[in-house]
Amino acid sequence: MRLFRRGSRRDARDTPRDPAFSFFSVDEAAYFRSQVREAFAEHGLEVTLYEGAVVDNAGRQFGLGNLAAVCHNDDRGPRAWGELARRHAAMVLRTVDGPSALDTLPPAQIRAQLYPRVISGEGLDAENFGYARYVAPGLYELLALDLPESVMMLTDEALGQLGETDGLRRRAMDNLRELPVEGRETVTGDEGMRFEVVVGDSFYTASRVLALETVVRQTTGQQLTADGALVAMPFRHQLAFHVIRDAGVVPSLAGMAMFAASAFEDTPGAISPYVYWWRGGVITQLSQKGAESDDEVRIVVDDDFQEVLARLTAQEPPDGGRR
């Protein structure tokens, strides 16, 4: 899994862009949607195409955002989009047309496959996910059932069948802490910039920010400090962190802000383009879009984080003063 993606060699960026998926040109988006229509038709389902979704004649809506991002990021280009669309349609229809896992799996197995998942609050259906737990500005935690081909986000109604929510969350957190680390990369740069990136195919890789102490111990063999860490969860398969120990936090914050914004763009399972400060389980947003352009990244810190920066930068820098 690449930390920084190559640009896809397709239509030039100055060609007219699709309003729903700006990483596609208008022509690419038309071809992508035609492949989606054909993929569902092969399963005997006629669908109506909309910008970001398809709707079948029973009124069921299937979003296209993740599939579009998967196609965009596939190095094979448009020649692979038909295959990807067919695979996606088959998986979606098996999931929605088959029996519910809540009805077929024994309770013990359901609890063994339960995980917390951090998601963007954009489009969160508060009516069905009233139990959603606030994590940070724009981010929420839901409980999910991990299945062989999909992830089932559990609604209020579903949780009501399983038991008490707090107990289910405790079991989900235990399962999260037991996940293996699939991969780790270290990103370094000038002036002491350094941060770790945990990567993996698991849909819960980014959600491991909820168990950050465990992740830091597993990957570095060290403990978090009282000052906590910088964290970023650009999309579901990446979690970046920098344990705050010294003045290296300053260049690392700048580097992580650029990394998070880049890794978030056009990815399936996008979560957040921002960097956050984790301290004692409380997560505070530190970066945001600039006022002049969406491509600009601004760092905005509160008084508490400013105090940490002032204290650490007043000490000897991480390279011993050599610049």
Short mmCIF file of C-alpha atoms in Angstrom, two decimals:
data_model
loop_
_atom_site.label_atom_id
_atom_site.label_comp_id
_atom_site.label_asym_id
_atom_site.label_seq_id
_atom_site.Cartn_x
_atom_site.Cartn_y
_atom_site.Cartn_z
CA MET A 1 0.00 0.00 0.00
CA ARG A 2 1.58 3.28 -1.09
CA LEU A 3 1.83 6.17 1.36
CA PHE A 4 1.86 8.72 -1.44
CA ARG A 5 -0.09 7.81 -4.56
CA ARG A 6 1.04 8.37 -8.11
CA GLY A 7 -1.14 10.52 -10.27
CA SER A 8 -3.25 8.51 -12.71
CA ARG A 9 -2.28 9.02 -16.33
CA ARG A 10 -5.66 9.72 -17.86
CA ASP A 11 -7.38 12.86 -19.11
CA ALA A 12 -5.46 16.04 -18.34
CA ARG A 13 -6.52 17.95 -15.24
CA ASP A 14 -7.51 20.96 -17.32
CA THR A 15 -10.29 19.03 -19.08
CA PRO A 16 -13.84 19.64 -17.76
CA ARG A 17 -14.33 17.81 -14.47
CA ASP A 18 -17.26 15.76 -13.21
CA PRO A 19 -19.28 17.67 -10.56
CA ALA A 20 -19.60 14.68 -8.19
CA PHE A 21 -16.16 13.09 -8.64
CA SER A 22 -13.70 15.82 -9.57
CA PHE A 23 -10.88 13.31 -10.01
CA PHE A 24 -12.73 12.15 -13.15
CA SER A 25 -13.09 14.19 -16.29
CA VAL A 26 -16.64 14.46 -17.62
CA ASP A 27 -15.88 11.75 -20.21
CA GLU A 28 -14.21 9.46 -17.65
CA ALA A 29 -17.18 9.81 -15.30
CA ALA A 30 -19.61 8.94 -18.08
CA TYR A 31 -17.61 5.81 -18.88
CA PHE A 32 -17.36 4.89 -15.17
CA ARG A 33 -21.14 5.17 -14.71
CA SER A 34 -21.77 3.16 -17.86
CA GLN A 35 -19.64 0.35 -16.42
CA VAL A 36 -21.62 0.52 -13.17
CA ARG A 37 -24.92 0.27 -15.04
CA GLU A 38 -23.68 -2.74 -17.02
CA ALA A 39 -22.35 -4.42 -13.86
CA PHE A 40 -25.75 -4.27 -12.13
CA ALA A 41 -27.53 -5.29 -15.35
CA GLU A 42 -25.43 -8.47 -15.48
CA HIS A 43 -27.10 -9.40 -12.19
CA GLY A 44 -30.56 -8.73 -13.63
CA LEU A 45 -30.94 -5.37 -11.89
CA GLU A 46 -31.76 -2.24 -13.85
CA VAL A 47 -30.62 0.88 -12.03
CA THR A 48 -31.12 4.60 -12.49
CA LEU A 49 -27.88 6.55 -12.50
CA TYR A 50 -27.40 9.69 -10.42
CA GLU A 51 -24.23 11.69 -9.87
CA GLY A 52 -23.09 9.88 -6.74
CA ALA A 53 -25.33 6.81 -6.54
CA VAL A 54 -27.57 4.36 -8.38
CA VAL A 55 -31.14 3.48 -7.41
CA ASP A 56 -32.92 0.25 -8.34
CA ASN A 57 -36.64 -0.12 -9.09
CA ALA A 58 -37.29 -1.06 -5.43
CA GLY A 59 -35.90 2.28 -4.32
CA ARG A 60 -32.69 0.86 -2.87
CA GLN A 61 -29.80 3.30 -3.18
CA PHE A 62 -26.19 2.24 -3.65
CA GLY A 63 -23.53 4.91 -3.24
CA LEU A 64 -20.69 5.11 -5.75
CA GLY A 65 -18.15 7.21 -3.84
CA ASN A 66 -15.89 4.39 -2.65
CA LEU A 67 -16.04 2.53 -5.95
CA ALA A 68 -15.22 5.71 -7.87
CA ALA A 69 -12.19 6.31 -5.64
CA VAL A 70 -11.04 2.69 -6.05
CA CYS A 71 -11.26 3.02 -9.83
CA HIS A 72 -9.45 6.37 -9.78
CA ASN A 73 -6.59 4.93 -7.75
CA ASP A 74 -6.18 1.72 -9.76
CA ASP A 75 -2.97 2.01 -11.78
CA ARG A 76 -4.47 0.01 -14.65
CA GLY A 77 -6.73 2.93 -15.57
CA PRO A 78 -10.16 2.75 -17.25
CA ARG A 79 -9.55 -0.70 -18.71
CA ALA A 80 -9.98 -2.11 -15.17
CA TRP A 81 -13.12 -0.19 -14.25
CA GLY A 82 -15.55 -2.75 -15.68
CA GLU A 83 -13.98 -5.55 -13.65
CA LEU A 84 -13.98 -3.45 -10.49
CA ALA A 85 -17.61 -2.43 -11.02
CA ARG A 86 -18.71 -6.05 -11.56
CA ARG A 87 -16.91 -7.17 -8.42
CA HIS A 88 -18.47 -4.32 -6.43
CA ALA A 89 -22.00 -4.96 -7.72
CA ALA A 90 -21.73 -8.68 -6.93
CA MET A 91 -20.54 -8.00 -3.39
CA VAL A 92 -23.22 -5.35 -2.73
CA LEU A 93 -26.04 -7.54 -3.97
CA ARG A 94 -24.87 -10.59 -2.03
CA THR A 95 -24.86 -8.43 1.08
CA VAL A 96 -28.27 -6.79 0.66
CA ASP A 97 -30.12 -9.81 -0.78
CA GLY A 98 -28.75 -12.42 1.58
CA PRO A 99 -29.89 -13.13 5.15
CA SER A 100 -28.70 -10.70 7.81
CA ALA A 101 -25.61 -11.78 9.69
CA LEU A 102 -27.42 -10.76 12.87
CA ASP A 103 -29.91 -13.55 12.20
CA THR A 104 -27.45 -16.23 11.13
CA LEU A 105 -24.35 -15.80 13.33
CA PRO A 106 -24.31 -17.03 16.93
CA PRO A 107 -24.00 -14.27 19.57
CA ALA A 108 -20.46 -15.29 20.53
CA GLN A 109 -19.26 -14.96 16.94
CA ILE A 110 -20.95 -11.59 16.53
CA ARG A 111 -19.12 -10.30 19.59
CA ALA A 112 -15.82 -11.72 18.29
CA GLN A 113 -16.28 -9.80 15.02
CA LEU A 114 -17.35 -6.51 16.56
CA TYR A 115 -15.12 -3.43 16.14
CA PRO A 116 -15.36 0.31 16.72
CA ARG A 117 -14.97 2.35 13.55
CA VAL A 118 -14.11 6.04 13.25
CA ILE A 119 -15.94 7.73 10.39
CA SER A 120 -16.44 11.22 9.04
CA GLY A 121 -19.58 12.85 10.36
CA GLU A 122 -20.51 13.96 6.85
CA GLY A 123 -23.79 12.31 5.99
CA LEU A 124 -24.10 10.53 9.35
CA ASP A 125 -27.71 9.44 9.75
CA ALA A 126 -28.50 10.59 13.28
CA GLU A 127 -31.93 8.99 13.10
CA ASN A 128 -30.49 5.48 12.82
CA PHE A 129 -27.16 6.01 14.59
CA GLY A 130 -28.22 7.99 17.63
CA TYR A 131 -25.64 6.16 19.77
CA ALA A 132 -22.72 7.51 17.68
CA ARG A 133 -19.92 8.68 19.99
CA TYR A 134 -18.19 12.00 19.36
CA VAL A 135 -14.45 11.53 18.76
CA ALA A 136 -13.23 14.92 17.49
CA PRO A 137 -14.62 17.77 15.37
CA GLY A 138 -16.28 16.08 12.38
CA LEU A 139 -15.42 12.54 13.53
CA TYR A 140 -17.62 9.92 15.20
CA GLU A 141 -17.32 6.35 16.38
CA LEU A 142 -19.80 3.64 15.41
CA LEU A 143 -19.82 -0.08 16.07
CA ALA A 144 -19.36 -2.38 13.08
CA LEU A 145 -19.68 -6.09 12.45
CA ASP A 146 -16.77 -7.37 10.38
CA LEU A 147 -17.93 -9.81 7.70
CA PRO A 148 -15.95 -11.70 5.04
CA GLU A 149 -16.97 -9.40 2.18
CA SER A 150 -18.27 -6.29 3.88
CA VAL A 151 -18.56 -4.24 7.02
CA MET A 152 -22.01 -3.94 8.61
CA MET A 153 -22.44 -0.63 10.43
CA LEU A 154 -24.75 -1.36 13.33
CA THR A 155 -27.81 0.85 13.76
CA ASP A 156 -29.63 1.64 16.99
CA GLU A 157 -32.12 -1.10 16.14
CA ALA A 158 -29.39 -3.66 15.50
CA LEU A 159 -27.63 -2.86 18.76
CA GLY A 160 -30.91 -3.25 20.58
CA GLN A 161 -30.93 -6.90 19.51
CA LEU A 162 -27.40 -7.52 20.78
CA GLY A 163 -27.38 -6.05 24.25
CA GLU A 164 -26.19 -3.06 26.22
CA THR A 165 -24.21 -0.56 24.11
CA ASP A 166 -21.43 0.17 26.63
CA GLY A 167 -20.70 -3.53 27.06
CA LEU A 168 -20.63 -4.07 23.31
CA ARG A 169 -18.24 -1.15 22.89
CA ARG A 170 -15.88 -2.57 25.53
CA ARG A 171 -15.80 -5.89 23.66
CA ALA A 172 -15.27 -4.07 20.35
CA MET A 173 -12.34 -2.13 21.84
CA ASP A 174 -10.78 -5.36 23.12
CA ASN A 175 -11.04 -6.79 19.59
CA LEU A 176 -9.45 -3.64 18.16
CA ARG A 177 -6.48 -3.84 20.54
CA GLU A 178 -5.85 -7.44 19.49
CA LEU A 179 -5.53 -6.66 15.78
CA PRO A 180 -2.03 -7.27 14.39
CA VAL A 181 -0.02 -4.44 12.86
CA GLU A 182 0.00 -5.25 9.14
CA GLY A 183 2.59 -2.69 8.08
CA ARG A 184 4.48 0.36 9.29
CA GLU A 185 6.47 3.06 7.55
CA THR A 186 8.59 5.84 9.06
CA VAL A 187 8.49 9.24 7.35
CA THR A 188 11.41 11.57 8.09
CA GLY A 189 12.48 14.99 6.90
CA ASP A 190 14.44 18.11 7.72
CA GLU A 191 14.80 19.65 11.18
CA GLY A 192 13.80 16.52 13.03
CA MET A 193 10.52 15.82 11.25
CA ARG A 194 9.49 12.24 11.93
CA PHE A 195 6.24 10.33 12.13
CA GLU A 196 5.08 6.74 11.88
CA VAL A 197 2.38 5.48 9.52
CA VAL A 198 0.55 2.26 10.32
CA VAL A 199 -0.97 0.79 7.15
CA GLY A 200 -3.10 -2.25 6.44
CA ASP A 201 -5.95 -3.77 4.48
CA SER A 202 -8.08 -3.85 7.63
CA PHE A 203 -11.01 -1.43 7.54
CA TYR A 204 -10.15 -0.57 11.16
CA THR A 205 -6.54 0.55 10.70
CA ALA A 206 -7.33 4.25 11.09
CA SER A 207 -9.79 3.50 13.88
CA ARG A 208 -6.88 2.22 15.98
CA VAL A 209 -6.45 5.84 17.04
CA LEU A 210 -9.02 4.84 19.69
CA ALA A 211 -6.40 2.45 21.11
CA LEU A 212 -3.36 4.62 20.45
CA GLU A 213 -1.42 3.51 23.53
CA THR A 214 -1.54 -0.08 22.26
CA VAL A 215 -0.51 0.88 18.72
CA VAL A 216 2.47 2.95 19.90
CA ARG A 217 3.65 0.12 22.14
CA GLN A 218 3.22 -2.49 19.37
CA THR A 219 5.06 -0.47 16.72
CA THR A 220 7.79 1.35 18.67
CA GLY A 221 8.09 -0.55 21.94
CA GLN A 222 7.71 2.78 23.75
CA GLN A 223 5.03 4.51 25.77
CA LEU A 224 3.15 7.71 25.08
CA THR A 225 4.34 10.75 27.02
CA ALA A 226 2.14 12.99 29.16
CA ASP A 227 2.05 15.40 26.20
CA GLY A 228 0.46 12.74 24.00
CA ALA A 229 0.88 12.55 20.25
CA LEU A 230 0.01 14.06 16.92
CA VAL A 231 -2.34 11.80 14.95
CA ALA A 232 -3.88 11.73 11.49
CA MET A 233 -6.47 9.35 10.03
CA PRO A 234 -6.71 10.34 6.34
CA PHE A 235 -8.57 7.19 5.30
CA ARG A 236 -9.55 3.84 6.71
CA HIS A 237 -6.28 2.05 5.86
CA GLN A 238 -3.83 4.54 7.43
CA LEU A 239 -3.06 5.89 10.89
CA ALA A 240 -0.16 8.33 11.30
CA PHE A 241 1.27 9.36 14.65
CA HIS A 242 4.16 11.28 16.20
CA VAL A 243 4.79 10.84 19.92
CA ILE A 244 5.45 14.29 21.39
CA ARG A 245 8.80 14.28 23.18
CA ASP A 246 10.76 17.34 22.07
CA ALA A 247 10.93 20.26 19.62
CA GLY A 248 10.65 17.80 16.74
CA VAL A 249 6.90 18.21 17.19
CA VAL A 250 7.03 21.48 15.20
CA PRO A 251 8.37 20.16 11.87
CA SER A 252 6.46 16.91 12.40
CA LEU A 253 3.18 18.82 12.73
CA ALA A 254 3.84 20.64 9.46
CA GLY A 255 4.82 17.42 7.69
CA MET A 256 1.83 15.49 8.98
CA ALA A 257 -0.55 18.28 7.97
CA MET A 258 0.63 18.03 4.36
CA PHE A 259 0.63 14.22 4.51
CA ALA A 260 -2.93 14.01 5.86
CA ALA A 261 -4.30 16.43 3.27
CA SER A 262 -2.62 14.53 0.43
CA ALA A 263 -3.54 11.02 1.64
CA PHE A 264 -7.17 12.01 2.22
CA GLU A 265 -7.77 13.23 -1.31
CA ASP A 266 -9.73 10.91 -3.60
CA THR A 267 -9.36 7.81 -1.42
CA PRO A 268 -11.93 5.10 -0.65
CA GLY A 269 -13.00 5.25 2.96
CA ALA A 270 -11.81 8.85 3.41
CA ILE A 271 -12.01 10.03 7.02
CA SER A 272 -10.22 13.34 7.59
CA PRO A 273 -7.60 15.57 5.89
CA TYR A 274 -6.54 17.07 9.24
CA VAL A 275 -3.99 16.52 11.99
CA TYR A 276 -5.11 16.18 15.61
CA TRP A 277 -3.56 16.30 19.06
CA TRP A 278 -4.21 13.18 21.13
CA ARG A 279 -3.72 13.63 24.87
CA GLY A 280 -5.26 11.37 27.47
CA GLY A 281 -7.81 10.10 24.94
CA VAL A 282 -9.03 13.62 24.10
CA ILE A 283 -8.52 14.51 20.42
CA THR A 284 -8.21 18.16 19.37
CA GLN A 285 -8.04 19.36 15.76
CA LEU A 286 -4.86 21.26 14.84
CA SER A 287 -5.02 21.77 11.07
CA GLN A 288 -7.71 23.08 8.76
CA LYS A 289 -8.25 24.28 5.21
CA GLY A 290 -6.81 27.68 4.40
CA ALA A 291 -8.97 30.72 3.85
CA GLU A 292 -7.66 31.38 0.35
CA SER A 293 -7.81 27.89 -1.15
CA ASP A 294 -8.86 24.33 -0.33
CA ASP A 295 -5.30 23.29 -1.25
CA GLU A 296 -3.87 25.47 1.52
CA VAL A 297 -3.37 23.96 4.98
CA ARG A 298 -3.39 26.10 8.13
CA ILE A 299 -2.22 25.16 11.63
CA VAL A 300 -4.46 26.49 14.41
CA VAL A 301 -3.58 25.65 18.03
CA ASP A 302 -5.32 26.37 21.32
CA ASP A 303 -3.70 27.72 24.48
CA ASP A 304 -2.96 24.26 25.88
CA PHE A 305 -1.08 23.10 22.80
CA GLN A 306 0.68 26.45 22.52
CA GLU A 307 1.98 25.92 26.05
CA VAL A 308 3.36 22.52 25.06
CA LEU A 309 5.08 24.02 22.00
CA ALA A 310 6.58 26.87 24.01
CA ARG A 311 7.93 24.52 26.67
CA LEU A 312 9.46 22.05 24.21
CA THR A 313 10.96 24.62 21.84
CA ALA A 314 12.58 26.35 24.82
CA GLN A 315 14.52 23.13 25.44
CA GLU A 316 17.39 21.83 23.34
CA PRO A 317 16.14 20.91 19.81
CA PRO A 318 16.05 17.21 18.88
CA ASP A 319 19.21 17.41 16.74
CA GLY A 320 21.24 18.93 19.57
CA GLY A 321 21.13 22.43 18.14
CA ARG A 322 22.69 21.57 14.78
CA ARG A 323 20.63 22.99 11.89
#
